[in-house]
Amino acid sequence: MLRGWISSKRPTLSSSPNHSVDPITEPHDLDEALRAADLIFNDDIQGAEKGVENGDSSFHKLGKGLIQFLRASLGFEAEVMREGTASEKLAELENSANDDLRRSQRDADAYRSKIYEPGAEFALCVAMSQLMGATVAVFRESLTDSLKGFYKLRKAYIALEAIVESEQAFANGQPARSMAVKVTRSSVPGTPTRSSTFNSRMAKSVPGTPIRAIHSEVEGKQTRVEKHDDGSEDEVDDFYDADESQEKDAKLKSYSGNVEVNGVIQQFDDTSITQTTPRSPLLERVSSFFSVQVPTETADLDADALETSIDKFIHSGTNLCCGILLLLLSLVPPAFSKLLSIIGFRGDRRRGLRMLWQASRFANAMGATASMVLLAHYNTFVAASDIVLDINPDLPINALESIDSYPFKRLQALLETMRQRFPNSKFWRLEEARMCAAKKDLNGSLAILKGDFTSPMKQTQALAIFERSLQSMYTGDYDLCASSFQECCDLNNWSHALYLYIAGAACVERYRQTKAEDPKAAAKYAEEAIRLFEDSKTKVGKRRVMARQLPFDAFVARKVSKWESRAKELNVPMIDAIGVSPAIEMTFFWNGLKKMSKPYLDQAHERLLWSEDTASNPTWVKESLDERAILAILRATIFRSLGHNEMAMQLLQSEILVHDKLLFKGGFKDDWTCPAAHYEMAANLWAKRDRTPGQEGSEENRKLVLEAEEWLDKTSKWESYSLDARVGVKVTSGLDTIKMWKEKYGS
């Protein structure tokens, strides 16, 4: 079971030249690398790559890794992640930065900061390489590599925490703390726990920690001493094959340590573990090894404190990395968040956003990356969320409270700043279109997206076409929707099955629209729809994450199979066996209904009426319960979006929630409708709050919020179902929002 990730051998790389860390050369190398990285935000890939190609410093290697990583992450391109041996480059960066970190700690002439300990800039490079390496591991589509990625995340956590502690110490007027990081873990008898010096092997296993116990008890001694060119030595733990046959016999003799429960650190003994956690001893030790304390928020250092470009790099980079970690971990669906919590990863949306806003103030690549993440987060996740806090319009533009909702004015100012810094970039134009959609101005958004997005950054162009595809679906321009999604197949390799499926769904709508008035045109649309659906099935499984099929791929395969089976059962062409509007169903899953103004919502509701029209759809009387539930939840969501909350809740209760959830399971059934109905109940209750100034914390509102929380809690504990991650993200966001509401108004 654990053979793969415990067997990863360290890559053999040529070591960097044995040079001293020059306090004059170092800032020059850093500035040159960051200037080059800046160019990628202005769509100048060639200039960015040329700017770092001749440099051999750790900063130049960071620039190379960052450039390639941004290209890949923008378009979720696994090929870009792998091209140019990305993992080897990141390993080279990590080794180089580790070497420079060690030298800077030993060289009295190395750069010294009044805030950070010697080598902090290289410690940050190490952490960034580990974060990017963790993402690369996931993109390798292997469960083994993904688990190794979690190990890299753990190491990055430790490095970042040390830097954050230095900032907090400086802000409190204390001497800068040593880069020796105390990693609290549960001790194993006979092996003393100690802190590991934050040197080139700081993030490796520390003698005396549970992972060492795993090596010694389950596998035998796995420690070696590595000598370096400067004469220093480090104890190194390597990953080797674990003997899985011993897992059932491995026993934890005694265990004492700390566990976080509802934000409180509690101590427990081996008896409590036996009673409450019936996991194997090996898994217990792996869990305690991974568990680390999430870095606290960095100090809000002013410009006077950050005197040099190196200090600004450390501060902005630490805020960027910590912010991304805390934000992304706060957004994962409930089922996956439970797994992450077992190994010590816990997100914090508010802290993560604060740190990203802090990083965005800096005019360097770290600030640009933070701005990109912020705009993408607010314009995709928050703009599509139904349960969000309201913003007081009287608050100042930079009010801290506004970041918990959708701070339009602040985002607008940030976007304008980025467009001034990077006038040639199409990415910021894309975010402008997304902001229009967030304001329910789909026409204005489409006007931007129909423009020229041709760019050296193919990934930005692909994102723009994808966004245009979605928004044309929301507005009912199904011809543009079908052609745009097929164009996505030429620009992006993420999920061709999904692209072709939605293109086919758009053709289904055109078939239904033209069937009565233009049978010839309808026949062509029908033929095209079936071709696209059949092609989509052949693309299923081409992409995997953590060795699992992409959720939408599984959805596509099931839906097409359902229609094929239905066509045989009813003895009708497949085009007439397709049930409730697949285009409106996709609009629901992409949260497009929230971005639609009343005319478009009314138009979507008209598309749903086709299903119940027995003249146009004679097979409706034979439709199954789960298909009728799809119609009910789509209609209820439209009602909620129009402000008809009571109508929406009554429909959900009478058409879905009144039935046993087991009736929605099995075969090709759509099992997502029941948990989604629970979420919709919560969203309606949240929308019913009295938002009159001074009434937000009223007793009536408190009852509505607590009832909404109950519905969300039920949904979060639902067993696996189709596209559970899509619903799960909204559930996680909703629970987080209600938590913040209760902190402000009381529970």
XYZ file of C-alpha atoms in Angstrom, residues 86 117 188 220 287 315 525 579 654 680 683 688 695:
13
model
C 10.157 19.809 -14.831
C 18.071 34.789 9.863
C 8.694 7.341 20.269
C 15.236 -1.532 9.320
C -0.297 10.548 10.284
C 8.165 38.863 2.825
C -28.093 19.194 -35.240
C -33.912 13.865 -20.868
C -42.202 17.758 -2.811
C -30.148 24.268 -2.246
C -28.849 28.432 0.018
C -34.196 34.605 3.206
C -31.172 43.416 11.492
